[in-house]
GROMACS .gro file of C-alpha atoms in nm:
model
  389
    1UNK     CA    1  10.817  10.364   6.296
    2UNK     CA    2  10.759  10.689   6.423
    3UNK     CA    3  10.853  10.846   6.752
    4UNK     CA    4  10.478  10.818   6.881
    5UNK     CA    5  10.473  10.494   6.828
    6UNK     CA    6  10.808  10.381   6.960
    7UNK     CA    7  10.653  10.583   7.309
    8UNK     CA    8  10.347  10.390   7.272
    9UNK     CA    9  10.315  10.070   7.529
   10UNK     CA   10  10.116   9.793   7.364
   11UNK     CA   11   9.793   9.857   7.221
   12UNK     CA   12   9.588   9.603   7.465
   13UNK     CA   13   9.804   9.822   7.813
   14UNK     CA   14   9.694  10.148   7.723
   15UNK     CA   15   9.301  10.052   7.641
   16UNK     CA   16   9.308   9.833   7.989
   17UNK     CA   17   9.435  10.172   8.125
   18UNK     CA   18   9.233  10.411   7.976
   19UNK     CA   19   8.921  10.256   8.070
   20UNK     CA   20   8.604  10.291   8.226
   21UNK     CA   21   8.780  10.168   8.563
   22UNK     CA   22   8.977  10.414   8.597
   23UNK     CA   23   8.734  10.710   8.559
   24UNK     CA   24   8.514  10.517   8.788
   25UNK     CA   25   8.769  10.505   9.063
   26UNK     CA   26   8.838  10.857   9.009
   27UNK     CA   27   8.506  10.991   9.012
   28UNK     CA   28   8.455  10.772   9.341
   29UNK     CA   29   8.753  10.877   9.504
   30UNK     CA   30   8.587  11.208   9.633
   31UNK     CA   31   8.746  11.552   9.772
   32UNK     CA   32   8.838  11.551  10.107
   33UNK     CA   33   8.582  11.255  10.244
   34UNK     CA   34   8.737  11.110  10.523
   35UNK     CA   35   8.593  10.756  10.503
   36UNK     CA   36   8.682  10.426  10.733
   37UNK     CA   37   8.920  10.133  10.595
   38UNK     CA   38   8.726   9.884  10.509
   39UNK     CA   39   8.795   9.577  10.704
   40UNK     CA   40   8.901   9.361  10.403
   41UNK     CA   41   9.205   9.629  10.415
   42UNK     CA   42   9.334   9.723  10.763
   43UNK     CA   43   9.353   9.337  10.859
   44UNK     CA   44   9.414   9.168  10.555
   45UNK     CA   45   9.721   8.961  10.564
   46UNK     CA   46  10.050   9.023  10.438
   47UNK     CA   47  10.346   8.837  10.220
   48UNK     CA   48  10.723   8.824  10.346
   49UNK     CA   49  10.762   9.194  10.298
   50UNK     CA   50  11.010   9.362  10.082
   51UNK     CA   51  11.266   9.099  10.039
   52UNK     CA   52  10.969   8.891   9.885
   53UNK     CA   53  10.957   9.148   9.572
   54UNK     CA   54  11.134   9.043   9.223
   55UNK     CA   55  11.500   9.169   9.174
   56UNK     CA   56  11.519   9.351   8.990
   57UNK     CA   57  11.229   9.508   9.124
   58UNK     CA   58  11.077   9.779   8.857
   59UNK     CA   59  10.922  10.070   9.069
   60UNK     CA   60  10.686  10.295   8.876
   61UNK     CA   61  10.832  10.629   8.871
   62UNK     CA   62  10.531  10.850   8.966
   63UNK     CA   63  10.331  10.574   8.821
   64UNK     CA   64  10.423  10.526   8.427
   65UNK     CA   65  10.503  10.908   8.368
   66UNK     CA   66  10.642  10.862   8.068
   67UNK     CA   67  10.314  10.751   7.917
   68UNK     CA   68  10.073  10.959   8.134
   69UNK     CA   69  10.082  11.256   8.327
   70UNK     CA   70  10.234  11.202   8.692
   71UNK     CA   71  10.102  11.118   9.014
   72UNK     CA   72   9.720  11.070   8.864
   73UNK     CA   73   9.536  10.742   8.912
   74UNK     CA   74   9.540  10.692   8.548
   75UNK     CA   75   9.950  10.669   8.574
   76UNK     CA   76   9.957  10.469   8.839
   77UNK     CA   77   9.727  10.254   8.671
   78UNK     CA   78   9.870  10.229   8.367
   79UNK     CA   79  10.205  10.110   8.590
   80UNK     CA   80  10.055   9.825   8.716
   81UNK     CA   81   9.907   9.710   8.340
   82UNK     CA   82  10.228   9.754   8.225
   83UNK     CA   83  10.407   9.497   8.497
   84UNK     CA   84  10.521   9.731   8.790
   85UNK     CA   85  10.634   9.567   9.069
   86UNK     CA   86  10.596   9.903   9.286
   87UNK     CA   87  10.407  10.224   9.204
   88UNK     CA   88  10.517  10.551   9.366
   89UNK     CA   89  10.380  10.830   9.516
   90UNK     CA   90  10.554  11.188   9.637
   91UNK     CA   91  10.318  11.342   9.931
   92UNK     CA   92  10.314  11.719   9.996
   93UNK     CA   93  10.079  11.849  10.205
   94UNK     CA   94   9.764  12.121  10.154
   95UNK     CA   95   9.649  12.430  10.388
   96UNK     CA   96   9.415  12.204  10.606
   97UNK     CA   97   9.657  11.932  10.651
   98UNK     CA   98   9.594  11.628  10.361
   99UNK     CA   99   9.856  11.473  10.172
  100UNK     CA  100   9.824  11.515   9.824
  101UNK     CA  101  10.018  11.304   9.544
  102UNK     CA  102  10.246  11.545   9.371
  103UNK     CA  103  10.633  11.561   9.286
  104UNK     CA  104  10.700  11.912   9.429
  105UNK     CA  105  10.472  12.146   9.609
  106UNK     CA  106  10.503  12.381   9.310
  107UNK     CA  107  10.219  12.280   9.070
  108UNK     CA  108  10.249  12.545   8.840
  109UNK     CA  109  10.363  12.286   8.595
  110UNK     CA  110  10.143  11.962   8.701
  111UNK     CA  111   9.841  12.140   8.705
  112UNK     CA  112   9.611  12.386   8.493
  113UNK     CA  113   9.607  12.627   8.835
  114UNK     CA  114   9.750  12.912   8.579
  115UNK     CA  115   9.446  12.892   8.412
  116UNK     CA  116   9.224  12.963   8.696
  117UNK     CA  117   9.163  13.330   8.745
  118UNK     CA  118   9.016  13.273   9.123
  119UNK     CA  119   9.363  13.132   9.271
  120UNK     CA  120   9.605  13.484   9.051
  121UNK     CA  121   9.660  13.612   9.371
  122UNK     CA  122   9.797  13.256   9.526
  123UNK     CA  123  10.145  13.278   9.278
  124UNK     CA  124  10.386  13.397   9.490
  125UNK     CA  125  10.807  13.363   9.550
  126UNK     CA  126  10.896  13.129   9.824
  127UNK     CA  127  11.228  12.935   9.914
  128UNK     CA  128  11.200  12.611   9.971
  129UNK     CA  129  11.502  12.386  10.084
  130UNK     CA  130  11.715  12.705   9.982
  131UNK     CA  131  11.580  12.755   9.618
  132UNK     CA  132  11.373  13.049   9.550
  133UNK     CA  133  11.053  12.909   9.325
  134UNK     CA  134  10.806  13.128   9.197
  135UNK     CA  135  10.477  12.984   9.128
  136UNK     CA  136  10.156  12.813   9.297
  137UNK     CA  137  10.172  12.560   9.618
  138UNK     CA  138   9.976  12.334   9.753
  139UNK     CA  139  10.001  12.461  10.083
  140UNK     CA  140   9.818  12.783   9.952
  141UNK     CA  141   9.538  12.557   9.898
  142UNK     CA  142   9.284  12.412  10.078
  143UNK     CA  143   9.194  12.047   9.949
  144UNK     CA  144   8.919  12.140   9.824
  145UNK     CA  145   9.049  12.402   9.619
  146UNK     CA  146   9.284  12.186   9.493
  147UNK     CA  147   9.071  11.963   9.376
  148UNK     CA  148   8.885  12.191   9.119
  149UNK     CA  149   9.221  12.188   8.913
  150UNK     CA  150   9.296  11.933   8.681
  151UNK     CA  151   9.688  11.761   8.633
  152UNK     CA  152   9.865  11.781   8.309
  153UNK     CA  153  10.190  11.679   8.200
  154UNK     CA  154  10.480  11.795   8.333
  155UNK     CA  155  10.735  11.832   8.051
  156UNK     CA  156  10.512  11.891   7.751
  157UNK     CA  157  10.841  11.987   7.540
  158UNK     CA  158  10.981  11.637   7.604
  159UNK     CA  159  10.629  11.402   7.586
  160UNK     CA  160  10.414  11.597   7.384
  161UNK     CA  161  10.154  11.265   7.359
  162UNK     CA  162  10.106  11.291   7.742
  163UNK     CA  163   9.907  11.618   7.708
  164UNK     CA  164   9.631  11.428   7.499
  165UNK     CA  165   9.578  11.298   7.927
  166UNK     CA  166   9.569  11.705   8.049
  167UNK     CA  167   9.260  11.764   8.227
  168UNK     CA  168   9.152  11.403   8.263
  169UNK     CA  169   9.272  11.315   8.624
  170UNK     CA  170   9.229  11.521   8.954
  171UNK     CA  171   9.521  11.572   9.177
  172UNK     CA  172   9.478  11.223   9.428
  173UNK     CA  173   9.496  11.235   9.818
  174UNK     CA  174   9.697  10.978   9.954
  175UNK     CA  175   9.413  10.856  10.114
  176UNK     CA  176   9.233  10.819   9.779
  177UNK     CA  177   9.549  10.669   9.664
  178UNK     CA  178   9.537  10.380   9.968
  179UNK     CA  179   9.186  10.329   9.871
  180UNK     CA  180   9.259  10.290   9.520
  181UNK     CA  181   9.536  10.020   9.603
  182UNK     CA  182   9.312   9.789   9.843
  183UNK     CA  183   9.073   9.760   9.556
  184UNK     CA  184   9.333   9.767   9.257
  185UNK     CA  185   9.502   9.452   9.500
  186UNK     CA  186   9.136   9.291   9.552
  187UNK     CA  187   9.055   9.298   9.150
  188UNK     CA  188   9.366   9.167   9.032
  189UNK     CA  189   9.388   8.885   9.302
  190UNK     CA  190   9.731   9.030   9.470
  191UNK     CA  191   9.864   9.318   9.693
  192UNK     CA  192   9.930   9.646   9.542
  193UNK     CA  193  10.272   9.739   9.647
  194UNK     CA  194  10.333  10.169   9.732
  195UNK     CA  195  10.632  10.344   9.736
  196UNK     CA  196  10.568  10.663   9.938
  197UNK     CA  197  10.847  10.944   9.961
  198UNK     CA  198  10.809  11.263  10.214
  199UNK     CA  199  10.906  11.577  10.021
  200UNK     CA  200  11.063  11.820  10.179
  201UNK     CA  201  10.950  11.708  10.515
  202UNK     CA  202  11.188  11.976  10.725
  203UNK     CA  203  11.025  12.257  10.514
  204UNK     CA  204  10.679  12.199  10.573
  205UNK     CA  205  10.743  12.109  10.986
  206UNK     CA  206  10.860  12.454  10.986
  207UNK     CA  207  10.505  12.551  10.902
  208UNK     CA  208  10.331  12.355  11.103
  209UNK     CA  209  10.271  12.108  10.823
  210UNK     CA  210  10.487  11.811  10.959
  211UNK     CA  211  10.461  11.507  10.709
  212UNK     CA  212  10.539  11.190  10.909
  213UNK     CA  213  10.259  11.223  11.199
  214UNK     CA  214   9.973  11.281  10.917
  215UNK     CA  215  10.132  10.997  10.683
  216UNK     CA  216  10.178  10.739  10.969
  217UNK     CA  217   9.776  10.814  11.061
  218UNK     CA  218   9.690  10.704  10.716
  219UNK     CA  219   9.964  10.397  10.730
  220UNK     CA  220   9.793  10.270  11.032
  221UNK     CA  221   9.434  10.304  10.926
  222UNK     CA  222   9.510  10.111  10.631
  223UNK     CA  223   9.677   9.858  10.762
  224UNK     CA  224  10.027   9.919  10.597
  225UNK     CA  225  10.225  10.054  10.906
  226UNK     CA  226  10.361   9.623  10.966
  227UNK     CA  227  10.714   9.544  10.885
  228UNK     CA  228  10.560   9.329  10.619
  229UNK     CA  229  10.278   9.595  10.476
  230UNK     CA  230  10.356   9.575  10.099
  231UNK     CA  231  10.443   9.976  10.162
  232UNK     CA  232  10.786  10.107  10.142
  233UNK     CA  233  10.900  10.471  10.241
  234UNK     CA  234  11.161  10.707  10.135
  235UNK     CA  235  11.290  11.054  10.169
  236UNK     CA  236  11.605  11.277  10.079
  237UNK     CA  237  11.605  11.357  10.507
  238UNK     CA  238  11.745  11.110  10.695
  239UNK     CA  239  11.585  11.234  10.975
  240UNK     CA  240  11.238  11.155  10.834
  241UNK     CA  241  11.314  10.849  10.784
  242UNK     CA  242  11.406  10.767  11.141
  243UNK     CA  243  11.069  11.024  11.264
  244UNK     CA  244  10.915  10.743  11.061
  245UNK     CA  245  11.075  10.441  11.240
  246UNK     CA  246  10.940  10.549  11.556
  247UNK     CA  247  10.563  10.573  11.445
  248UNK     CA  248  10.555  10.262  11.223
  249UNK     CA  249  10.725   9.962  11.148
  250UNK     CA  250  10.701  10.003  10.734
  251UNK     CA  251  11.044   9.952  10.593
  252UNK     CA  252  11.207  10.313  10.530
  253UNK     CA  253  11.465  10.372  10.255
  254UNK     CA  254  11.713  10.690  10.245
  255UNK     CA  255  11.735  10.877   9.914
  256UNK     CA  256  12.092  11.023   9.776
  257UNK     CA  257  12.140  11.247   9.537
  258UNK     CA  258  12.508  11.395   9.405
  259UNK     CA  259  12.786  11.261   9.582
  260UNK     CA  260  12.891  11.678   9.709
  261UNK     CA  261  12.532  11.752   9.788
  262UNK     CA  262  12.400  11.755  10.130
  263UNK     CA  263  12.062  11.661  10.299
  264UNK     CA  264  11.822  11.958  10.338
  265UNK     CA  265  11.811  11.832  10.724
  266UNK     CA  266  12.157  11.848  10.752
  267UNK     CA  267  12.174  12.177  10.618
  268UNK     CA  268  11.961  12.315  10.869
  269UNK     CA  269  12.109  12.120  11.146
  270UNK     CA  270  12.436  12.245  11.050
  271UNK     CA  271  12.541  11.877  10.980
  272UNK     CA  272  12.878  11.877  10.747
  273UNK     CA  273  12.839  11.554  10.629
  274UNK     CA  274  12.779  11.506  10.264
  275UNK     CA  275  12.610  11.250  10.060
  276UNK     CA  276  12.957  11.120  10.005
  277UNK     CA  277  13.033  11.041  10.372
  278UNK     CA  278  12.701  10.888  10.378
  279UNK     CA  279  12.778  10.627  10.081
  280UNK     CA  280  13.090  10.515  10.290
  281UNK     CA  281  13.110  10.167  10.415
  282UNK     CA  282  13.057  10.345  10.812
  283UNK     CA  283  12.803  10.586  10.700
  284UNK     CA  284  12.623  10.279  10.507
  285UNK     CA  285  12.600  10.110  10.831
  286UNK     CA  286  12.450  10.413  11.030
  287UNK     CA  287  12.234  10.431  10.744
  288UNK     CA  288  12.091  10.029  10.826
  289UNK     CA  289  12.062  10.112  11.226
  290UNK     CA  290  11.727  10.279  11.079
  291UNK     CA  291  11.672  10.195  10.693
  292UNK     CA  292  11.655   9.874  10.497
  293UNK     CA  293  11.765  10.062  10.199
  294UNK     CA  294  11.919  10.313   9.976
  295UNK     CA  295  11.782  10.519   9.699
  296UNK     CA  296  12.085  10.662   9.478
  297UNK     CA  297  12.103  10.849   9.183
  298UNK     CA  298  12.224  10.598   8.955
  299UNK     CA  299  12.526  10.847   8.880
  300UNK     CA  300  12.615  10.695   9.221
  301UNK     CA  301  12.607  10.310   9.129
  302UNK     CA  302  12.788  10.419   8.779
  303UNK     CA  303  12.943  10.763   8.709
  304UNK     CA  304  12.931  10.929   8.373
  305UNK     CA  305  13.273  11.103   8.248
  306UNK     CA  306  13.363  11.434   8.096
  307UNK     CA  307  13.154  11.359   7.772
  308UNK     CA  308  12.847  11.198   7.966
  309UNK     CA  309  12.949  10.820   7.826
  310UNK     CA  310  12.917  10.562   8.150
  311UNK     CA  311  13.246  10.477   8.294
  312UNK     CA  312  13.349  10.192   8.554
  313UNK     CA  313  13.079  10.091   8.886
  314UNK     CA  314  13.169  10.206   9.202
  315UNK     CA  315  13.198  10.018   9.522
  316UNK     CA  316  12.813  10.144   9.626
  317UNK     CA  317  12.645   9.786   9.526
  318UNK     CA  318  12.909   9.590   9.735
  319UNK     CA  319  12.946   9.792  10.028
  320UNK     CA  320  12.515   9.894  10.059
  321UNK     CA  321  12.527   9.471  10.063
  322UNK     CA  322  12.727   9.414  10.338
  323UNK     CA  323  12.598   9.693  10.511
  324UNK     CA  324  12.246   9.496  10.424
  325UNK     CA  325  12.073   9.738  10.267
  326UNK     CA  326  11.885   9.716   9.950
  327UNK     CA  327  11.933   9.949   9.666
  328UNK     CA  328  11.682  10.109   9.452
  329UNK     CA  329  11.843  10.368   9.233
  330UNK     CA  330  11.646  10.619   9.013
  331UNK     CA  331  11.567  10.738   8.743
  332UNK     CA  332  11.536  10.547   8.394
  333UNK     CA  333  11.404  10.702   8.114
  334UNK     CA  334  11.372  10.637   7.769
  335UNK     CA  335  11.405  10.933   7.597
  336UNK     CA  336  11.835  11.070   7.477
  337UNK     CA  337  11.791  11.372   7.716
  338UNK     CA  338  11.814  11.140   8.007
  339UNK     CA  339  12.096  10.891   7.882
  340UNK     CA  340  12.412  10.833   7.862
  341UNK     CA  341  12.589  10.978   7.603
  342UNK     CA  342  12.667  10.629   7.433
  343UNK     CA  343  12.346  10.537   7.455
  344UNK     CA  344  12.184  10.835   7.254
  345UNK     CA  345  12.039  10.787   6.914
  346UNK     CA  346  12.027  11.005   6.670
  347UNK     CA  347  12.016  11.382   6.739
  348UNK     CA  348  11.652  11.432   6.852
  349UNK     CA  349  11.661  11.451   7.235
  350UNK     CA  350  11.319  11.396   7.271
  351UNK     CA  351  11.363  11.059   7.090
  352UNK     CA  352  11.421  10.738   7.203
  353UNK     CA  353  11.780  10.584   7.255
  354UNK     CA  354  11.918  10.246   7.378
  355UNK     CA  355  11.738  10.282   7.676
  356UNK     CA  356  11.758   9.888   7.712
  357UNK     CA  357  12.110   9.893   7.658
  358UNK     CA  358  12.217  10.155   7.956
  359UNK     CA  359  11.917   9.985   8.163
  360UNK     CA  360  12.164   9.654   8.109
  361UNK     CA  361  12.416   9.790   8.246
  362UNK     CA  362  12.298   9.953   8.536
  363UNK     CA  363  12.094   9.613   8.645
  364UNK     CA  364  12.466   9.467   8.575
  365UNK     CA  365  12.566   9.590   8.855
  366UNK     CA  366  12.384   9.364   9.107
  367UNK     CA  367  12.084   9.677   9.245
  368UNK     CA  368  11.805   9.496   9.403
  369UNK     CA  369  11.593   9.751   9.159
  370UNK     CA  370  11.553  10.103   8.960
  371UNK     CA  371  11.287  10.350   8.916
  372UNK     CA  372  11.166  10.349   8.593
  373UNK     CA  373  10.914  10.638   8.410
  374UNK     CA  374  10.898  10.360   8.126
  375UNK     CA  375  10.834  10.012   8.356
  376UNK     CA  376  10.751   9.765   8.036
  377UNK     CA  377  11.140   9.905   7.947
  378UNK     CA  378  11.249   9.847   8.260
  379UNK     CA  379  11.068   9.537   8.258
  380UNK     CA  380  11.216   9.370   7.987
  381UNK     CA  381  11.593   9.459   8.026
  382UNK     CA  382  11.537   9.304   8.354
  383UNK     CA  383  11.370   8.990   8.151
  384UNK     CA  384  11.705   9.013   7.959
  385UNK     CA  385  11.927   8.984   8.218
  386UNK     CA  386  11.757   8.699   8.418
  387UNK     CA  387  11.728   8.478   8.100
  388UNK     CA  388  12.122   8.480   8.099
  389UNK     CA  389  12.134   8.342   8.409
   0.00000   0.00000   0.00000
C-alpha cells in the first residue's frame, strides 16, 4: 500500500464529500450577504447540550485537515462524512468587521493571496501576541477582497494530496459557516454540532476589532447562544471566555498550551500566572466558575520524555473531573512528525505511524474527547476502546 492510499479515507467518504453538494453550498454561500436566520434555525429545538455528545467525543480539527485543506466547507464536510462528532472553526476578523474561518490571521500560507498582484502592497511585518509575522492579514482586507482568493493547503511539504483541493473552496464567513450547519443538520436528520475558538481576541480589541460582541450577534441570530445550542466555544484568553459568558449562555471551554507558557491576556494584564498554576486543582476550579471545560495540549494529559517516547499521565484528567470540567485535548494526527517517538514508523516523517496506538493511549486516560485532523482515526481507536468495555 502506498502512502496515498494509507491517507486516503474510504472511497464512498471522499466522493460523498467531493460532491455536487458541496460546490452548491459554496457557490450559495455568497460574499458578505447579510441574510436573516431562517426560522427553522433560530427556534429550532435543542438536545441535552454538551454532556449529551459521545465520549470520546471526536472534534474535527479545522474540519478533516488532514484530508482537505482547512477551514473550507469542503473540510468541514468531509468531517462530518467521515463520523465527526464536532467540527471546528477558528474566527479572525476582516477590515469591515466579519468573522472569517481561518487558523491565524496570517493567510500567506492558507491562501493563494501571494499570487495576487493587486493585494503586493498588503504584506507587511506585524506582531501579534508578541511574535513578529511577516506576511498578509485578514484584517488588511475587506471581505470582499478576501473573498476573490482561493484556500489551499497549509503544509504542502507534509500532505502533498491536499493541494489536488487548492483553489477549490473560498475562505467561509462564519455566518456562511452557521448557514451551512442549519442545512447540513436539516439534510442529515440531526444537529450539526460547532466548535468555535476566538483567536487572538486581545489583539484584535486593541484595534477596534473585538471578537466576542460580533460572534455573540451571530450566536444569537442563529439560535445557538442557549446553554443547550449544540455550539461550544473556546479560546487560549481566559478572559474571552468569561466576555463570552456574559453575552451568551453557549458553554465556553479554556484552551492550554505548555505548562511554562502564559495566556496572551495575562501577558498584557501583567498576570504572573502560568498555564501551570492554571492546571492546579484551585486554578481548575476558578477555571469552572466560568467554563465547562478544558482544552489541553495533550503533552498536558501525558508528557513525552527526553527522547519524545510518552511517559506516565498526569493528575490533569482526575483533578479537571472533580473540578467538573470536561476535557478536550488537541491535536491528533496521523502522520510520524506529530507522534510520539514510539509510535513512529519507519523513517519518512511524512508517513503514517501507529497513530491508533498513541490515540489508545491518550483516550486511556479517561478525556471526555480529542481533536483529531484524521476523525475516521480518531473514530475508530475510540471504537476500540469502548468495545473493551
Amino acid at each position: 500500500m502506498t502512502q496515498g492510499e494509507r491517507r486516503t479515507p474510504a472511497r464512498r467518504t471522499v466522493l460523498g464529500a467531493a460532491g455536487a453538494t458541496v460546490l452548491g453550498a459554496s457557490a450559495a454561500l455568497t460574499a458578505g450577504t447579510a441574510q436573516a436566520a431562517p426560522a427553522a434555525a433560530t427556534n429550532r429545538p435543542h438536545g441535552r447540550g454538551y454532556r449529551s455528545l459521545p465520549v470520546p467525543t471526536v472534534i474535527g480539527h479545522r474540519g478533516a485537515s488532514g484530508y482537505r485543506p482547512e477551514h473550507t466547507l469542503g473540510s468541514y464536510r468531509l468531517a462530518l462524512d467521515l463520523g465527526a462528532h464536532i467540527v471546528e472553526q477558528d474566527l479572525v476578523p476582516t477590515r469591515d468587521g466579519h468573522l472569517v474561518c481561518r487558523h491565524e490571521n496570517d493567510i500567506t500560507g492558507t491562501t493563494d493571496v501571494a499570487d495576487h498582484p493587486e493585494f503586493a502592497s498588503r504584506k507587511t511585518t506585524k506582531t501579534v501576541d508578541g511574535t513578529r509575522i511577516t506576511g498578509w492579514f485578514t484584517e488588511d482586507f475587506t471581505l470582499a477582497e478576501l473573498k476573490t482568493l482561493r484556500a489551499g493547503e497549509r503544509i504542502p511539504g507534509t500532505r502533498q494530496e491536499n493541494t489536488l483541493y487548492d483553489g477549490r473552496w473560498t475562505v467561509p464567513t462564519f455566518e456562511e459557516v452557521l448557514r451551512w450547519a442549519d442545512e447540513e443538520g436539516r439534510r442529515r436528520g440531526r444537529e450539526v454540532w460547532l466548535y468555535v475558538e476566538t483567536k487572538h481576541p486581545t489583539y484584535f480589541r486593541s484595534l477596534g476589532l473585538g471578537l466576542e460582541e460580533r460572534l455573540a450577534k451571530l450566536l444569537r441570530r442563529y439560535g445557538r447562544h442557549r446553554a443547550h445550542s449544540p455550539l461550544l466555544l473556546q479560546s487560549f484568553e481566559p478572559s474571552s471566555i468569561q466576555r463570552l459568558a456574559k453575552l451568551v449562555e453557549t458553554p465556553g471551554v479554556v484552551l492550554l498550551s505548555g505548562a511554562n507558557s502564559r495566556p496572551w491576556d495575562f501577558v498584557e494584564a501583567g498576570d504572573p500566572r502560568t498555564v501551570a498554576d492554571l492546571i492546579t486543582p484551585e486554578g481548575l476550579r476558578r477555571i469552572s466558575s466560568y467554563a465547562k471545560g478544558i482544552g489541553p495540549t495533550l503533552d498536558l494529559v501525558i508528557p513525552r520524555d527526553a527522547a519524545g517516547r510518552l511517559g506516565a499521565p498526569t493528575t490533569l484528567v482526575r483533578d479537571a473531573h472533580a473540578a467538573g470540567l470536561i476535557l478536550h485535548p488537541y491535536t491528533h494526527r496521523n502522520e510520524n512528525t506529530f507522534l510520539p517517538a514510539d509510535f513512529r514508523r519507519g523513517t519518512d516523517p511524512n508517513a503514517y505511524g501507529d497513530s491508533i496506538g498513541a490515540l489508545k493511549k491518550y483516550l486511556e486516560t479517561g478525556i471526555d474527547g480529542i481533536f483529531s485532523d484524521n476523525p475516521d482515526t480518531a473514530l475508530l481507536a475510540a471504537e476500540d476502546l469502548t468495545g473493551r468495555r
